[in-house]
mmCIF file of N, CA and C and ligand atoms in Angstrom:
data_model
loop_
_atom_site.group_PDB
_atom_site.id
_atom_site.type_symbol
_atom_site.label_atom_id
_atom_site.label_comp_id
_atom_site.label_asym_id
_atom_site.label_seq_id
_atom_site.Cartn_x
_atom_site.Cartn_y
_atom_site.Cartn_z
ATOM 1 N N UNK A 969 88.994 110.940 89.433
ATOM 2 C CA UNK A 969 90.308 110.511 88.923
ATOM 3 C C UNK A 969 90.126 109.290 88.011
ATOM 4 N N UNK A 970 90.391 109.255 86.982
ATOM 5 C CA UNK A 970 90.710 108.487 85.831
ATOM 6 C C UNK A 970 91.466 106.947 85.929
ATOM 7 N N UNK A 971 91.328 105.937 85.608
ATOM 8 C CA UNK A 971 92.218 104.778 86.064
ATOM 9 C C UNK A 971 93.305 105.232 85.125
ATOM 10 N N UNK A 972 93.068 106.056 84.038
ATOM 11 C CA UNK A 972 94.388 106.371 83.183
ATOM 12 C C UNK A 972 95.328 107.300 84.186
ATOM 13 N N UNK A 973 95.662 107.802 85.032
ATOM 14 C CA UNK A 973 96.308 108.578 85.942
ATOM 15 C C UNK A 973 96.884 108.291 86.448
ATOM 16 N N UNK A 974 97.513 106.786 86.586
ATOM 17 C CA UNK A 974 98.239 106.232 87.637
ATOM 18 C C UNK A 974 99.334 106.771 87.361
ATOM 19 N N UNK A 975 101.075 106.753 88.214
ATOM 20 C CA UNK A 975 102.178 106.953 87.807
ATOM 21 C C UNK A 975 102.808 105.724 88.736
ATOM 22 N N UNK A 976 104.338 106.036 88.910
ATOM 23 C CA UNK A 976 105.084 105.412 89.218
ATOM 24 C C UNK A 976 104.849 105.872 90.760
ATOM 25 N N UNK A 977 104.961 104.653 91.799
ATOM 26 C CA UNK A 977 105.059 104.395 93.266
ATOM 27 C C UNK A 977 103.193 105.449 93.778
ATOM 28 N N UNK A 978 102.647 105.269 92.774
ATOM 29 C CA UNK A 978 101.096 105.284 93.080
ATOM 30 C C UNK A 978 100.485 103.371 93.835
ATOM 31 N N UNK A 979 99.530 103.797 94.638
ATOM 32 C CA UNK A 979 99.344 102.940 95.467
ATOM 33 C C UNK A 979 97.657 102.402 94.658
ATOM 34 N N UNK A 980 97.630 101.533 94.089
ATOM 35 C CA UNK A 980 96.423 101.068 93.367
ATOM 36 C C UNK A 980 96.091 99.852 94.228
ATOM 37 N N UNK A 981 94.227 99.669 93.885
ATOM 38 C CA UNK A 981 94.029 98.738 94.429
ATOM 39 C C UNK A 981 93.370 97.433 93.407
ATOM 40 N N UNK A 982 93.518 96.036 93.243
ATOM 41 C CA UNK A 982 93.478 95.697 92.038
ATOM 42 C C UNK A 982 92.189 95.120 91.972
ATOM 43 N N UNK A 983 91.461 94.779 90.724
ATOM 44 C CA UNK A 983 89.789 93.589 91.203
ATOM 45 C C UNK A 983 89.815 92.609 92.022
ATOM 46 N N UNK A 984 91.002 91.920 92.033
ATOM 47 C CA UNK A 984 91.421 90.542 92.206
ATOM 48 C C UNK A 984 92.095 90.653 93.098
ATOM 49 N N UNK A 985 91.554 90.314 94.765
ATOM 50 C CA UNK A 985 92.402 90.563 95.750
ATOM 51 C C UNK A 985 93.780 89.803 95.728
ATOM 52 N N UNK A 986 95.035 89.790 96.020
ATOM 53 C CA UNK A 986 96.094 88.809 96.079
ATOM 54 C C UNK A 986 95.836 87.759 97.602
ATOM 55 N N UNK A 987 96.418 86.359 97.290
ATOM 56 C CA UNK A 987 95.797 85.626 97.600
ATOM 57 C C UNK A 987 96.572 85.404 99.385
ATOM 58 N N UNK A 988 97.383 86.982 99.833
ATOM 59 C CA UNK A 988 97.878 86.738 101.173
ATOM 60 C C UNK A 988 96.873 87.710 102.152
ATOM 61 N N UNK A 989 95.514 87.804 101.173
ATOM 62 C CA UNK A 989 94.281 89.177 101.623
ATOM 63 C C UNK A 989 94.468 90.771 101.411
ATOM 64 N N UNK A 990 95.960 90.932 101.056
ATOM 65 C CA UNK A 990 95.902 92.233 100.533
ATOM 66 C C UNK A 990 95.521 92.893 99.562
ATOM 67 N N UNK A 991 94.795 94.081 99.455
ATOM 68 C CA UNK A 991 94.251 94.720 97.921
ATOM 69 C C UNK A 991 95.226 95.576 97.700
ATOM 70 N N UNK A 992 96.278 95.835 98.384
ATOM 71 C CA UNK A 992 96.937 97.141 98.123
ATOM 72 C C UNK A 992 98.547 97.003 97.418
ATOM 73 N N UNK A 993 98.762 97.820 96.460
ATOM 74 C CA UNK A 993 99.948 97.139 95.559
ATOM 75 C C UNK A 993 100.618 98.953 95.510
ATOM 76 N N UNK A 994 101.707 98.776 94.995
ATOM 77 C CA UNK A 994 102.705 99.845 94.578
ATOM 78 C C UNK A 994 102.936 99.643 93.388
ATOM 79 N N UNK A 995 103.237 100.605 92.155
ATOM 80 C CA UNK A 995 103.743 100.468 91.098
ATOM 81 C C UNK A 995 105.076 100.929 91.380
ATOM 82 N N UNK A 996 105.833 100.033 91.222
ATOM 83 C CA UNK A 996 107.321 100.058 90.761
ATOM 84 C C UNK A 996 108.106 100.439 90.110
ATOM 85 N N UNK A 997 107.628 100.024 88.739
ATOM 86 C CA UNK A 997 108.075 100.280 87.248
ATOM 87 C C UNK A 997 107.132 100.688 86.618
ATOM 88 N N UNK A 998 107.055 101.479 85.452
ATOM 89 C CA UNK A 998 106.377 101.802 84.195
ATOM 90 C C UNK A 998 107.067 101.811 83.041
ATOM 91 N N UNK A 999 106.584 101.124 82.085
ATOM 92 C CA UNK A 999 106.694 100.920 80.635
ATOM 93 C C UNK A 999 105.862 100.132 79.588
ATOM 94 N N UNK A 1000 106.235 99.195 78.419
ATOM 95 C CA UNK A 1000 105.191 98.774 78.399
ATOM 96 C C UNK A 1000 104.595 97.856 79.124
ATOM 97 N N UNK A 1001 105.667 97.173 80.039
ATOM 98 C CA UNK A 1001 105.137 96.486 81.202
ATOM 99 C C UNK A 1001 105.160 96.916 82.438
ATOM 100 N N UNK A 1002 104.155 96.780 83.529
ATOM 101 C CA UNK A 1002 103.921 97.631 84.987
ATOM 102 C C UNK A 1002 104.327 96.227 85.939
ATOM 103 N N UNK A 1003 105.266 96.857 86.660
ATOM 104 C CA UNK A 1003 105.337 96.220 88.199
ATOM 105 C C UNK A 1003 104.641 96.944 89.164
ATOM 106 N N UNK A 1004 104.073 95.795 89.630
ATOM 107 C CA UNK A 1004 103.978 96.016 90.625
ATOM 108 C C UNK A 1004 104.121 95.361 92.477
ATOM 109 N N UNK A 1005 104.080 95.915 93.188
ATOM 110 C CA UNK A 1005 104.396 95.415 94.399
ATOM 111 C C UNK A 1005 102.937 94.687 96.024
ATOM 112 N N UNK A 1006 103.003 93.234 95.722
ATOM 113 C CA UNK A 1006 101.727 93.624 97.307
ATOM 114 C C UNK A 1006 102.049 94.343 98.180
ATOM 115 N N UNK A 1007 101.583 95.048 99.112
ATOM 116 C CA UNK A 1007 101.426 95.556 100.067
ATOM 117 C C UNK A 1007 101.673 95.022 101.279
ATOM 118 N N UNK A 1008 101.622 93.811 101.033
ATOM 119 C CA UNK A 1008 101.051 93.000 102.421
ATOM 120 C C UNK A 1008 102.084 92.032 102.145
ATOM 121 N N UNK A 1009 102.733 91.356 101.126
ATOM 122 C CA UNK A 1009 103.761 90.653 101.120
ATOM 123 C C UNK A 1009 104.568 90.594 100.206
ATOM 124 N N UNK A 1010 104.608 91.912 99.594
ATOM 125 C CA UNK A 1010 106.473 92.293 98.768
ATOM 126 C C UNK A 1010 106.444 91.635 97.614
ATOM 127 N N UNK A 1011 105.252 90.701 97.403
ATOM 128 C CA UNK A 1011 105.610 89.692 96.316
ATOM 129 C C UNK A 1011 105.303 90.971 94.823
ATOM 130 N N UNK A 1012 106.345 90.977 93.742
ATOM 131 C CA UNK A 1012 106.447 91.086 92.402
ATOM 132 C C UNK A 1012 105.463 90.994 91.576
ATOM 133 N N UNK A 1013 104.942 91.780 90.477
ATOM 134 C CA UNK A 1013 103.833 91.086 90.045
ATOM 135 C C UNK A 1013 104.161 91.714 88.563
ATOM 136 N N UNK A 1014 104.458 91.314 86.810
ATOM 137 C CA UNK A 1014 104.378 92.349 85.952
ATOM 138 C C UNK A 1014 103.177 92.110 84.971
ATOM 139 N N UNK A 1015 102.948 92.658 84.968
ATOM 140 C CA UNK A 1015 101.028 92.788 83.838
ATOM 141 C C UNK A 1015 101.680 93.264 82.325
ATOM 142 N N UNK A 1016 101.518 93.377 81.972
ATOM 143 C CA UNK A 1016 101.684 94.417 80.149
ATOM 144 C C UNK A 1016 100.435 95.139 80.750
ATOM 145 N N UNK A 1017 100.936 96.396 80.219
ATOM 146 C CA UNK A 1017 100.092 98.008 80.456
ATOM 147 C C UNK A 1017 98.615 97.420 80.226
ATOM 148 N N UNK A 1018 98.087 96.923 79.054
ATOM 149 C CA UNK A 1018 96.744 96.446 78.570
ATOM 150 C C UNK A 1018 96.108 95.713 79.436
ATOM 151 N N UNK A 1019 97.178 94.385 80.266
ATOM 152 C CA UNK A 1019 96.354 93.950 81.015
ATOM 153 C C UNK A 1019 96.156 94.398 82.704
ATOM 154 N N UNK A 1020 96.801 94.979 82.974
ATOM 155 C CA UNK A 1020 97.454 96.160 84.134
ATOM 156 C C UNK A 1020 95.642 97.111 84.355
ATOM 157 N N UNK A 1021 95.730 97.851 83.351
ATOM 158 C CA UNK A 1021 94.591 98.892 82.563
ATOM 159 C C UNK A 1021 93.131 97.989 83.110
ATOM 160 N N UNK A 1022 93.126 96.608 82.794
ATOM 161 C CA UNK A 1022 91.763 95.665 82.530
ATOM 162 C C UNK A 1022 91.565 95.522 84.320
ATOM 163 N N UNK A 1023 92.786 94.850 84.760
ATOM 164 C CA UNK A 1023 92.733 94.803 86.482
ATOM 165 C C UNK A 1023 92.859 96.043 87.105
ATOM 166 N N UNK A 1024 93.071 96.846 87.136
ATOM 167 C CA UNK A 1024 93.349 97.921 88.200
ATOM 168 C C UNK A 1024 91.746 98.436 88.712
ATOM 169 N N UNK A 1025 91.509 98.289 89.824
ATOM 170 C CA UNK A 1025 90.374 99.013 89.985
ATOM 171 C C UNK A 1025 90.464 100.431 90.448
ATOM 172 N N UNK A 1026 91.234 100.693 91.180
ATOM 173 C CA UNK A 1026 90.979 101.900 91.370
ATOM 174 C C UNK A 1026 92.485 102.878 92.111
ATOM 175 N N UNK A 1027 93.244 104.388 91.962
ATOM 176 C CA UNK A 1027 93.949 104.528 92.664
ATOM 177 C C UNK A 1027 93.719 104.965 93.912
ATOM 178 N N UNK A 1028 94.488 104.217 95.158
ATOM 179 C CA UNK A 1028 94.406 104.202 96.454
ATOM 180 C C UNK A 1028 94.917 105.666 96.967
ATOM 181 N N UNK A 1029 96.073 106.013 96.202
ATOM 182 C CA UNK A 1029 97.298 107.227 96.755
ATOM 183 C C UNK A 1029 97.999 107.171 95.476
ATOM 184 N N UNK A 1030 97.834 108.983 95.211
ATOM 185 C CA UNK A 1030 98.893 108.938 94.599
ATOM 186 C C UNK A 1030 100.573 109.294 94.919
ATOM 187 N N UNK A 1031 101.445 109.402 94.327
ATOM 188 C CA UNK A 1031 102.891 109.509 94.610
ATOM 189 C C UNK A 1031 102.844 111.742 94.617
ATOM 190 N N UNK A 1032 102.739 111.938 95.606
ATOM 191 C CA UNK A 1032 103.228 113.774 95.093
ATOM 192 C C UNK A 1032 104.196 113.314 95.812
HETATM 193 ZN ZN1 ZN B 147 100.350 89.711 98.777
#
């Protein structure tokens, strides 16, 4: 699977753990900017697609 494959309420995990120990995020929104959600503490996060693309390491789950 491609890091280009993600969609909306896909479960990605990012390089850069967030700093409450969770790796695990939700995408929220898609456009040219991506929300997304921690896992572990709800906190908000929006990237622009480009820099979204540079951090994402890998998808966890996708949304079927
Ligand atoms: Zn967090």
């Amino acid at each position: 699977m491609s890091q280009g494959d993600y969609g909306l309420h896909d479960h990605v995990e990012m390089k850069k753990k967030h700093p409450c120990g969770n790796n695990e995020w939700e995408i929220i929104r898609m456009g040219a900017d991506i929300r997304i959600k921690c896992i572990g503490c709800g906190q908000l996060v929006l990237l622009p697609r480009r820099q979204f693309n540079k951090k994402m390491k890998r998808i966890i789950q996708k949304n079927d």
